Amino acid sequence: METQTLNHYKSLVSKLPSLKKEISKVIVGQEEAINEILISLLAGGHCLLEGVPGLAKTLMVKTMSEALDMKFKRVQFTPDLMPGDIIGTEILEEDHETGKKFFKFNQGPIFANIVLADEINRTPPKTQAALLEAMQEYKVTYAGTNYNLPLPFLIIATQNPIEQAGTYPLPEAQLDRFLLYIKLGYPSEQEELNVLKNTTGSRKQTLQTVLTDNEILDLQKLTRQVHISDELIIRVNQLVRNTRPANTNSSFVKQWCDWGAGPRAGQALILCSKARAVLNERFSVIPEDIETLAYPVLRHRIALNFRAEAENITTDNVIGELLKK
């Protein structure tokens, strides 16, 4: 790597702690979730955010987009939401000079750098599927014409784990499109006290822009250049293969799992480990990166059997058992 290019990358990486500091002006705690969202952005993937109401999921995403100077759009998913409400629709317009009428594509809210799909499991599968092409191909097709989405592009979907009435669970094919499945927990006592102090007064925090969209694209290129040893790649491969009951050596997996993660999980784990290295200002992956990110990468790619659900065994329990070995 040329010295000038290396210095450019180093200057960008040095801004990442400042980015987290800006976000923390508004969001108290939830450091792990913020890190994982940033990892998803650096790795060029999308994430599913799960947490009970009131944990500042929407505010977290909006705050991050402000600190990144990226176009942000929020879509509230409801049972009557249609694919056109996300992608966009054609409208009939008239040329005032010639009087001719023509159809013009009116872009929907998906044409933004960061799209928050709020309560994604409240909309029917037909509308959920409208996101599939955008998430995988970074484009949408309408009336036979392809429209490229702005880059960088990140979809953050949220869902409520409590209310299941009137919801449509995401199909496995769409779950697998999410790079990370992030679970938000309640804040600690001190963090909750700080939330009460900071959010009930008249003072409003002003955020500084830390990174531009082009700088994020450069960081995404850098993420793929981060070094990972062959030994760690083999370790990732063995971990992913051991989630599959058919070819695992884990009795725990054979007892509680119906099926395991596919090859996309290994790709996701390596990419996210590289992104975590960049976020921690390193240019090489270490075992801790893999062990930390195994949970958000694999928890939505393993299917438990009926007995596991009856015994309150979770996919996190399965991942924990595999990491012990």
Coordinates of N, CA and C in Angstrom, one line a residue, residues 62-277:
K62 N -30.9 7.5 14.0 CA -31.0 8.9 13.5 C -29.7 9.7 14.0
T63 N -29.3 9.5 15.2 CA -28.1 10.1 15.7 C -26.9 9.8 14.9
M64 N -26.7 8.5 14.6 CA -25.6 8.0 13.9 C -25.6 8.6 12.5
S65 N -26.7 8.7 11.8 CA -26.8 9.3 10.5 C -26.4 10.8 10.5
E66 N -26.7 11.5 11.6 CA -26.4 12.9 11.7 C -24.9 13.1 11.8
A67 N -24.3 12.2 12.6 CA -22.8 12.3 12.9 C -22.0 11.9 11.6
L68 N -22.7 11.1 10.7 CA -22.1 10.6 9.5 C -22.4 11.5 8.3
D69 N -23.3 12.5 8.5 CA -23.7 13.3 7.3 C -24.2 12.5 6.2
M70 N -25.1 11.6 6.5 CA -25.7 10.7 5.5 C -27.2 10.9 5.5
K71 N -27.8 10.7 4.3 CA -29.2 10.9 4.1 C -30.0 9.8 4.9
F72 N -30.9 10.1 5.7 CA -31.6 9.2 6.6 C -33.1 9.2 6.3
K73 N -33.7 8.0 6.2 CA -35.2 7.9 6.0 C -35.7 6.8 7.0
R74 N -36.9 7.1 7.5 CA -37.5 6.1 8.4 C -38.8 5.7 7.8
V75 N -39.1 4.4 7.8 CA -40.3 3.8 7.3 C -41.0 3.1 8.5
Q76 N -42.2 3.5 8.8 CA -42.9 2.7 9.9 C -43.7 1.6 9.2
F77 N -43.3 0.4 9.5 CA -44.0 -0.8 8.8 C -45.3 -1.1 9.5
T78 N -46.4 -1.2 8.7 CA -47.7 -1.4 9.2 C -48.3 -2.5 8.3
P79 N -49.4 -3.2 8.8 CA -50.0 -4.2 8.0 C -50.5 -3.8 6.6
D80 N -50.8 -2.5 6.4 CA -51.3 -2.1 5.1 C -50.3 -1.4 4.3
L81 N -49.0 -1.5 4.7 CA -47.9 -0.9 3.9 C -47.7 -1.8 2.6
M82 N -47.6 -1.1 1.5 CA -47.4 -1.8 0.2 C -45.9 -1.6 -0.3
P83 N -45.5 -2.5 -1.2 CA -44.1 -2.4 -1.7 C -43.8 -1.0 -2.3
G84 N -44.8 -0.5 -3.0 CA -44.6 0.9 -3.6 C -44.4 2.0 -2.6
D85 N -44.9 1.8 -1.4 CA -44.6 2.8 -0.3 C -43.2 2.8 0.1
I86 N -42.4 1.7 -0.2 CA -41.0 1.7 0.1 C -40.1 2.0 -1.1
I87 N -40.4 1.3 -2.2 CA -39.6 1.5 -3.4 C -39.9 2.8 -4.1
G88 N -41.2 3.1 -4.3 CA -41.6 4.2 -5.0 C -42.6 3.8 -6.1
T89 N -43.2 4.8 -6.7 CA -44.2 4.5 -7.8 C -44.1 5.4 -8.9
E90 N -44.7 5.1 -10.1 CA -44.7 5.9 -11.2 C -45.9 6.9 -11.1
I91 N -45.7 8.1 -11.4 CA -46.8 9.1 -11.4 C -46.9 9.7 -12.8
L92 N -48.1 10.1 -13.2 CA -48.4 10.6 -14.5 C -48.1 12.1 -14.5
E93 N -47.2 12.6 -15.4 CA -46.9 14.0 -15.4 C -47.2 14.5 -16.9
E94 N -47.3 15.8 -17.0 CA -47.5 16.5 -18.3 C -46.5 17.5 -18.6
D95 N -46.0 17.4 -19.8 CA -45.0 18.4 -20.3 C -45.8 19.7 -20.7
H96 N -45.6 20.8 -20.0 CA -46.4 22.0 -20.2 C -46.1 22.6 -21.5
E97 N -44.9 22.4 -22.1 CA -44.6 23.0 -23.4 C -45.3 22.2 -24.6
T98 N -45.2 20.9 -24.5 CA -45.8 20.1 -25.6 C -47.2 19.5 -25.3
G99 N -47.5 19.5 -24.0 CA -48.8 18.9 -23.6 C -48.8 17.4 -23.6
K100 N -47.7 16.8 -23.8 CA -47.6 15.3 -23.8 C -47.5 14.8 -22.4
K101 N -48.2 13.7 -22.1 CA -48.2 13.1 -20.8 C -47.2 11.9 -20.8
F102 N -46.5 11.8 -19.6 CA -45.5 10.7 -19.5 C -45.5 10.2 -18.0
F103 N -45.0 9.0 -17.9 CA -44.8 8.5 -16.5 C -43.4 8.8 -16.0
K104 N -43.4 9.2 -14.7 CA -42.1 9.5 -14.1 C -42.0 8.7 -12.8
F105 N -40.9 8.1 -12.6 CA -40.7 7.3 -11.4 C -40.4 8.2 -10.2
N106 N -41.3 8.1 -9.2 CA -41.1 8.9 -8.0 C -40.5 8.0 -6.9
Q107 N -39.2 8.3 -6.6 CA -38.4 7.5 -5.7 C -39.0 7.4 -4.3
G108 N -39.0 6.2 -3.7 CA -39.5 6.0 -2.3 C -38.5 6.2 -1.3
P109 N -38.8 6.0 0.0 CA -37.9 6.3 1.1 C -36.6 5.4 1.1
I110 N -36.6 4.3 0.3 CA -35.5 3.4 0.3 C -34.3 4.1 -0.4
F111 N -34.5 5.2 -1.1 CA -33.4 5.9 -1.8 C -32.8 6.9 -0.8
A112 N -32.1 6.3 0.2 CA -31.3 7.0 1.2 C -30.1 6.2 1.6
N113 N -29.2 6.8 2.3 CA -28.0 6.1 2.7 C -28.3 5.2 3.9
I114 N -29.1 5.7 4.8 CA -29.5 4.8 6.0 C -31.0 4.8 6.0
V115 N -31.5 3.6 5.9 CA -33.0 3.4 6.0 C -33.3 2.6 7.2
L116 N -34.2 3.2 8.0 CA -34.7 2.6 9.2 C -36.0 1.9 9.0
A117 N -36.1 0.6 8.9 CA -37.3 -0.1 8.7 C -37.9 -0.5 10.1
D118 N -38.7 0.4 10.6 CA -39.2 0.3 12.0 C -40.3 -0.8 12.1
E119 N -40.1 -1.7 13.0 CA -41.1 -2.8 13.3 C -41.4 -3.5 12.0
I120 N -40.3 -4.1 11.4 CA -40.4 -4.7 10.1 C -41.3 -5.9 10.1
N121 N -41.5 -6.6 11.3 CA -42.3 -7.8 11.3 C -43.8 -7.4 11.5
R122 N -44.2 -6.2 11.3 CA -45.6 -5.8 11.3 C -46.2 -5.7 10.0
T123 N -45.4 -6.0 8.9 CA -45.9 -5.9 7.6 C -45.9 -7.3 6.9
P124 N -46.8 -7.5 6.0 CA -46.9 -8.8 5.3 C -45.7 -9.2 4.5
P125 N -45.5 -10.5 4.2 CA -44.3 -11.0 3.5 C -44.1 -10.3 2.2
K126 N -45.2 -10.0 1.5 CA -45.1 -9.3 0.2 C -44.3 -8.0 0.3
T127 N -44.6 -7.2 1.3 CA -43.9 -6.0 1.5 C -42.5 -6.2 2.0
Q128 N -42.3 -7.2 2.9 CA -41.0 -7.5 3.4 C -40.0 -7.9 2.3
A129 N -40.6 -8.7 1.3 CA -39.8 -9.1 0.2 C -39.3 -8.0 -0.7
A130 N -40.0 -6.8 -0.7 CA -39.6 -5.7 -1.5 C -38.2 -5.2 -1.1
L131 N -37.8 -5.5 0.1 CA -36.5 -5.1 0.6 C -35.4 -6.1 0.1
L132 N -35.7 -7.3 -0.3 CA -34.7 -8.3 -0.6 C -33.7 -7.9 -1.7
E133 N -34.3 -7.4 -2.8 CA -33.4 -7.0 -3.9 C -32.5 -5.8 -3.5
A134 N -33.1 -4.9 -2.8 CA -32.4 -3.7 -2.4 C -31.2 -4.1 -1.5
M135 N -31.5 -5.0 -0.5 CA -30.5 -5.4 0.4 C -29.3 -6.2 -0.2
Q136 N -29.6 -7.0 -1.2 CA -28.6 -7.8 -1.8 C -27.9 -7.2 -3.0
E137 N -28.7 -6.5 -3.9 CA -28.2 -6.0 -5.1 C -27.9 -4.5 -5.1
Y138 N -28.3 -3.7 -4.1 CA -28.2 -2.3 -4.0 C -28.8 -1.6 -5.1
K139 N -30.0 -2.1 -5.6 CA -30.7 -1.5 -6.6 C -32.2 -1.9 -6.5
V140 N -33.1 -1.2 -7.1 CA -34.5 -1.7 -7.2 C -34.9 -1.7 -8.6
T141 N -35.8 -2.6 -9.0 CA -36.4 -2.7 -10.3 C -37.8 -2.3 -10.3
Y142 N -38.2 -1.4 -11.2 CA -39.6 -1.0 -11.3 C -39.9 -0.8 -12.8
A143 N -41.0 -1.5 -13.2 CA -41.5 -1.5 -14.6 C -40.3 -1.8 -15.6
G144 N -39.5 -2.8 -15.2 CA -38.4 -3.2 -16.0 C -37.2 -2.4 -16.0
T145 N -37.2 -1.3 -15.3 CA -36.0 -0.4 -15.2 C -35.3 -0.5 -13.9
N146 N -33.9 -0.6 -13.9 CA -33.1 -0.6 -12.7 C -32.8 0.7 -12.2
Y147 N -32.9 0.9 -10.9 CA -32.5 2.2 -10.3 C -31.5 1.9 -9.2
N148 N -30.3 2.5 -9.3 CA -29.3 2.2 -8.3 C -29.6 3.0 -7.1
L149 N -29.2 2.4 -5.9 CA -29.4 3.1 -4.7 C -28.2 3.9 -4.3
P150 N -28.3 4.9 -3.5 CA -27.1 5.7 -3.1 C -26.2 4.9 -2.3
L151 N -24.9 5.1 -2.4 CA -23.9 4.4 -1.6 C -23.2 5.4 -0.7
P152 N -22.8 5.0 0.5 CA -23.1 3.7 1.2 C -24.5 3.6 1.5
F153 N -25.0 2.3 1.6 CA -26.4 2.0 1.8 C -26.5 1.0 2.9
L154 N -27.3 1.3 3.9 CA -27.5 0.5 5.1 C -28.9 0.5 5.5
I155 N -29.5 -0.8 5.6 CA -30.8 -0.9 6.1 C -30.7 -1.4 7.6
I156 N -31.4 -0.7 8.5 CA -31.4 -1.2 9.9 C -32.9 -1.4 10.2
A157 N -33.2 -2.7 10.4 CA -34.6 -3.1 10.7 C -34.8 -3.3 12.2
T158 N -35.9 -2.9 12.7 CA -36.1 -3.2 14.2 C -37.4 -4.0 14.3
Q159 N -37.4 -4.8 15.4 CA -38.5 -5.6 15.7 C -38.7 -5.7 17.3
N160 N -39.9 -5.8 17.7 CA -40.3 -5.9 19.1 C -40.4 -7.4 19.5
P161 N -39.6 -7.8 20.5 CA -39.6 -9.3 20.8 C -40.8 -9.7 21.7
I162 N -41.6 -8.7 22.2 CA -42.6 -9.0 23.2 C -44.0 -9.3 22.5
E163 N -44.4 -8.3 21.7 CA -45.7 -8.4 21.0 C -45.6 -9.3 19.8
Q164 N -46.4 -10.4 19.8 CA -46.4 -11.2 18.6 C -47.7 -11.3 17.9
A165 N -48.8 -10.7 18.5 CA -50.1 -10.6 17.9 C -50.0 -9.6 16.7
G166 N -50.5 -10.1 15.6 CA -50.6 -9.2 14.4 C -49.2 -9.0 13.7
T167 N -48.3 -9.9 14.0 CA -46.9 -9.8 13.4 C -46.7 -10.9 12.4
Y168 N -45.7 -10.7 11.5 CA -45.4 -11.6 10.4 C -43.9 -11.9 10.6
P169 N -43.5 -13.1 11.2 CA -42.1 -13.4 11.4 C -41.4 -13.4 10.1
L170 N -40.2 -12.8 10.1 CA -39.4 -12.8 8.9 C -39.0 -14.2 8.4
P171 N -39.1 -14.5 7.1 CA -38.7 -15.8 6.6 C -37.2 -15.9 6.6
E172 N -36.8 -17.2 6.7 CA -35.3 -17.5 6.8 C -34.5 -16.8 5.7
A173 N -35.0 -16.8 4.5 CA -34.3 -16.2 3.4 C -34.0 -14.8 3.6
Q174 N -34.9 -14.0 4.2 CA -34.7 -12.6 4.5 C -33.8 -12.4 5.7
L175 N -34.0 -13.3 6.7 CA -33.2 -13.2 7.9 C -31.7 -13.3 7.5
D176 N -31.4 -14.2 6.6 CA -30.0 -14.5 6.2 C -29.4 -13.3 5.5
R177 N -30.3 -12.4 5.0 CA -29.7 -11.2 4.3 C -29.2 -10.2 5.3
F178 N -29.6 -10.3 6.5 CA -29.0 -9.4 7.6 C -27.7 -9.9 8.0
L179 N -26.7 -9.0 8.0 CA -25.3 -9.4 8.4 C -25.3 -9.7 9.9
L180 N -26.0 -8.8 10.7 CA -25.9 -9.0 12.1 C -27.4 -8.9 12.7
Y181 N -27.6 -9.7 13.7 CA -28.8 -9.7 14.5 C -28.5 -9.2 15.9
I182 N -28.8 -7.9 16.1 CA -28.3 -7.2 17.3 C -29.4 -7.2 18.4
K183 N -29.1 -7.6 19.6 CA -30.1 -7.6 20.6 C -29.8 -6.5 21.6
L184 N -30.8 -5.6 21.9 CA -30.6 -4.5 22.8 C -31.2 -4.9 24.2
G185 N -30.4 -4.7 25.2 CA -30.9 -5.0 26.6 C -31.2 -3.7 27.3
Y186 N -31.8 -3.9 28.5 CA -32.0 -2.7 29.3 C -30.7 -2.0 29.8
P187 N -30.7 -0.7 30.0 CA -29.5 0.0 30.5 C -29.2 -0.4 31.9
S188 N -28.0 -0.2 32.4 CA -27.6 -0.4 33.8 C -28.3 0.7 34.6
E189 N -28.3 0.6 35.9 CA -28.9 1.6 36.8 C -28.3 3.0 36.6
Q190 N -27.0 3.1 36.5 CA -26.4 4.4 36.4 C -26.7 4.9 35.0
E191 N -26.7 4.1 34.0 CA -27.0 4.6 32.6 C -28.4 5.1 32.5
E192 N -29.3 4.4 33.2 CA -30.7 4.8 33.2 C -30.9 6.1 33.9
L193 N -30.1 6.3 35.0 CA -30.2 7.6 35.8 C -29.7 8.7 34.9
N194 N -28.6 8.5 34.1 CA -28.1 9.5 33.2 C -29.1 9.8 32.1
V195 N -29.8 8.8 31.6 CA -30.9 9.1 30.6 C -31.9 10.0 31.2
L196 N -32.3 9.8 32.4 CA -33.3 10.6 33.0 C -32.9 12.1 33.2
K197 N -31.6 12.2 33.6 CA -31.0 13.6 33.7 C -30.9 14.3 32.4
N198 N -30.4 13.6 31.4 CA -30.1 14.2 30.1 C -31.3 14.5 29.2
T199 N -32.4 13.8 29.4 CA -33.5 13.9 28.4 C -34.7 14.6 28.9
T200 N -34.7 15.1 30.2 CA -35.9 15.7 30.7 C -35.7 17.2 30.9
G201 N -34.6 17.8 30.4 CA -34.4 19.2 30.5 C -34.5 19.9 29.1
S202 N -34.1 21.1 29.1 CA -34.3 21.9 27.8 C -33.0 21.9 27.0
R203 N -31.9 21.4 27.5 CA -30.7 21.4 26.8 C -30.7 20.4 25.6
K204 N -30.3 20.8 24.5 CA -30.2 19.9 23.3 C -28.8 19.8 22.8
Q205 N -28.4 18.6 22.6 CA -27.0 18.4 22.1 C -26.9 18.7 20.6
T206 N -25.8 19.4 20.3 CA -25.5 19.6 18.9 C -24.4 18.7 18.4
L207 N -24.7 17.9 17.3 CA -23.7 17.0 16.8 C -22.8 17.5 15.7
Q208 N -21.6 17.1 15.8 CA -20.6 17.5 14.7 C -20.5 16.4 13.7
T209 N -20.4 16.7 12.4 CA -20.2 15.7 11.4 C -18.8 15.2 11.4
V210 N -18.6 13.9 11.6 CA -17.3 13.3 11.7 C -16.8 12.7 10.4
L211 N -17.7 12.0 9.7 CA -17.3 11.3 8.5 C -18.3 11.6 7.4
T212 N -17.9 11.7 6.1 CA -18.8 11.9 5.0 C -19.1 10.5 4.3
D213 N -20.0 10.5 3.4 CA -20.4 9.3 2.7 C -19.2 8.7 1.9
N214 N -18.4 9.6 1.3 CA -17.2 9.1 0.5 C -16.2 8.5 1.5
E215 N -16.0 9.1 2.6 CA -15.0 8.6 3.6 C -15.5 7.2 4.1
I216 N -16.8 7.0 4.3 CA -17.3 5.7 4.7 C -17.0 4.7 3.6
L217 N -17.2 5.0 2.3 CA -16.9 4.1 1.2 C -15.4 3.7 1.3
D218 N -14.5 4.7 1.6 CA -13.1 4.4 1.7 C -12.8 3.4 2.8
L219 N -13.5 3.6 3.9 CA -13.3 2.7 5.1 C -13.9 1.3 4.8
Q220 N -14.9 1.2 4.0 CA -15.4 -0.1 3.5 C -14.4 -0.8 2.7
K221 N -13.7 0.0 1.8 CA -12.6 -0.6 1.0 C -11.5 -1.1 1.9
L222 N -11.1 -0.3 2.9 CA -10.1 -0.6 3.8 C -10.4 -1.9 4.6
T223 N -11.7 -2.0 5.0 CA -12.1 -3.2 5.8 C -11.8 -4.5 5.1
R224 N -12.0 -4.5 3.8 CA -11.7 -5.8 3.0 C -10.2 -6.0 2.9
Q225 N -9.4 -5.0 3.1 CA -7.9 -5.2 3.0 C -7.3 -5.6 4.3
V226 N -8.1 -5.6 5.4 CA -7.5 -6.0 6.7 C -7.1 -7.5 6.7
H227 N -5.9 -7.7 7.3 CA -5.3 -9.1 7.3 C -6.1 -10.0 8.2
I228 N -6.3 -11.3 7.8 CA -6.7 -12.3 8.7 C -5.9 -13.6 8.3
S229 N -5.4 -14.3 9.3 CA -4.5 -15.4 9.1 C -5.4 -16.6 8.6
D230 N -4.7 -17.5 7.9 CA -5.3 -18.8 7.4 C -5.9 -19.6 8.6
E231 N -5.1 -19.5 9.7 CA -5.6 -20.3 10.9 C -6.9 -19.8 11.4
L232 N -7.1 -18.5 11.4 CA -8.4 -17.9 11.9 C -9.5 -18.2 10.8
I233 N -9.2 -18.2 9.6 CA -10.2 -18.5 8.5 C -10.7 -20.0 8.7
I234 N -9.7 -20.9 9.0 CA -10.1 -22.3 9.3 C -11.0 -22.4 10.5
R235 N -10.6 -21.6 11.5 CA -11.4 -21.6 12.7 C -12.9 -21.1 12.5
V236 N -13.0 -20.1 11.7 CA -14.4 -19.6 11.3 C -15.1 -20.7 10.5
N237 N -14.4 -21.3 9.6 CA -15.1 -22.4 8.8 C -15.5 -23.6 9.7
Q238 N -14.7 -24.0 10.6 CA -15.1 -25.1 11.5 C -16.2 -24.7 12.4
L239 N -16.3 -23.4 12.9 CA -17.3 -22.9 13.8 C -18.7 -23.0 13.0
V240 N -18.7 -22.5 11.8 CA -19.9 -22.4 11.0 C -20.4 -23.9 10.7
R241 N -19.5 -24.7 10.3 CA -19.8 -26.1 9.9 C -20.4 -26.9 11.1
N242 N -19.9 -26.5 12.3 CA -20.3 -27.2 13.5 C -21.7 -26.8 14.0
T243 N -22.3 -25.8 13.3 CA -23.7 -25.5 13.6 C -24.7 -26.4 12.9
R244 N -24.2 -27.2 12.0 CA -25.0 -28.0 11.2 C -25.1 -29.4 11.8
P245 N -26.3 -29.9 12.2 CA -26.4 -31.2 12.8 C -25.9 -32.4 12.0
A246 N -25.9 -32.2 10.7 CA -25.5 -33.3 9.8 C -24.0 -33.6 9.8
N247 N -23.2 -32.5 10.1 CA -21.7 -32.8 10.0 C -21.0 -32.2 11.2
T248 N -21.7 -32.0 12.4 CA -21.1 -31.5 13.6 C -20.5 -32.6 14.4
N249 N -19.6 -32.2 15.3 CA -19.1 -33.1 16.3 C -19.6 -32.8 17.7
S250 N -20.6 -31.8 17.7 CA -21.2 -31.3 19.0 C -22.5 -32.1 19.3
S251 N -22.5 -32.8 20.4 CA -23.8 -33.4 20.8 C -24.8 -32.4 21.1
F252 N -24.4 -31.2 21.6 CA -25.4 -30.2 21.9 C -26.2 -29.7 20.7
V253 N -25.4 -29.6 19.6 CA -26.1 -29.1 18.3 C -27.0 -30.3 17.8
K254 N -26.5 -31.5 17.8 CA -27.3 -32.6 17.4 C -28.6 -32.8 18.2
Q255 N -28.5 -32.4 19.4 CA -29.7 -32.6 20.3 C -30.7 -31.5 20.1
W256 N -30.3 -30.3 19.9 CA -31.2 -29.1 19.9 C -31.5 -28.4 18.6
C257 N -30.7 -28.7 17.6 CA -30.8 -27.9 16.3 C -31.4 -28.8 15.2
D258 N -32.2 -28.1 14.4 CA -32.8 -28.7 13.1 C -31.8 -28.5 12.0
W259 N -31.3 -27.3 11.8 CA -30.3 -27.0 10.8 C -29.5 -25.8 11.2
G260 N -28.3 -25.7 10.5 CA -27.4 -24.7 10.9 C -27.1 -23.6 9.9
A261 N -26.1 -22.9 10.1 CA -25.7 -21.7 9.2 C -25.1 -22.2 7.9
G262 N -25.4 -21.4 6.8 CA -24.8 -21.6 5.5 C -23.5 -20.9 5.3
P263 N -22.9 -21.1 4.1 CA -21.6 -20.4 3.8 C -21.6 -18.9 4.0
R264 N -22.8 -18.3 3.8 CA -22.9 -16.8 4.0 C -22.5 -16.4 5.4
A265 N -22.8 -17.2 6.3 CA -22.4 -16.9 7.7 C -20.9 -16.8 7.9
G266 N -20.1 -17.7 7.3 CA -18.7 -17.6 7.4 C -18.2 -16.3 6.7
Q267 N -18.7 -16.0 5.6 CA -18.3 -14.7 4.9 C -18.6 -13.5 5.8
A268 N -19.8 -13.5 6.5 CA -20.2 -12.4 7.3 C -19.3 -12.3 8.5
L269 N -19.0 -13.5 9.1 CA -18.1 -13.5 10.3 C -16.8 -12.9 10.1
I270 N -16.2 -13.3 8.9 CA -14.9 -12.8 8.6 C -14.9 -11.3 8.3
L271 N -15.9 -10.8 7.5 CA -16.0 -9.4 7.2 C -16.3 -8.6 8.4
C272 N -17.1 -9.0 9.3 CA -17.4 -8.3 10.5 C -16.2 -8.3 11.4
S273 N -15.5 -9.3 11.5 CA -14.3 -9.4 12.3 C -13.2 -8.4 11.8
K274 N -13.1 -8.2 10.5 CA -12.3 -7.2 9.9 C -12.7 -5.8 10.2
A275 N -14.1 -5.6 10.2 CA -14.6 -4.3 10.5 C -14.4 -4.0 12.0
R276 N -14.5 -5.0 12.8 CA -14.2 -4.7 14.3 C -12.8 -4.3 14.5
A277 N -11.9 -4.9 13.7 CA -10.5 -4.6 13.8 C -10.3 -3.1 13.4

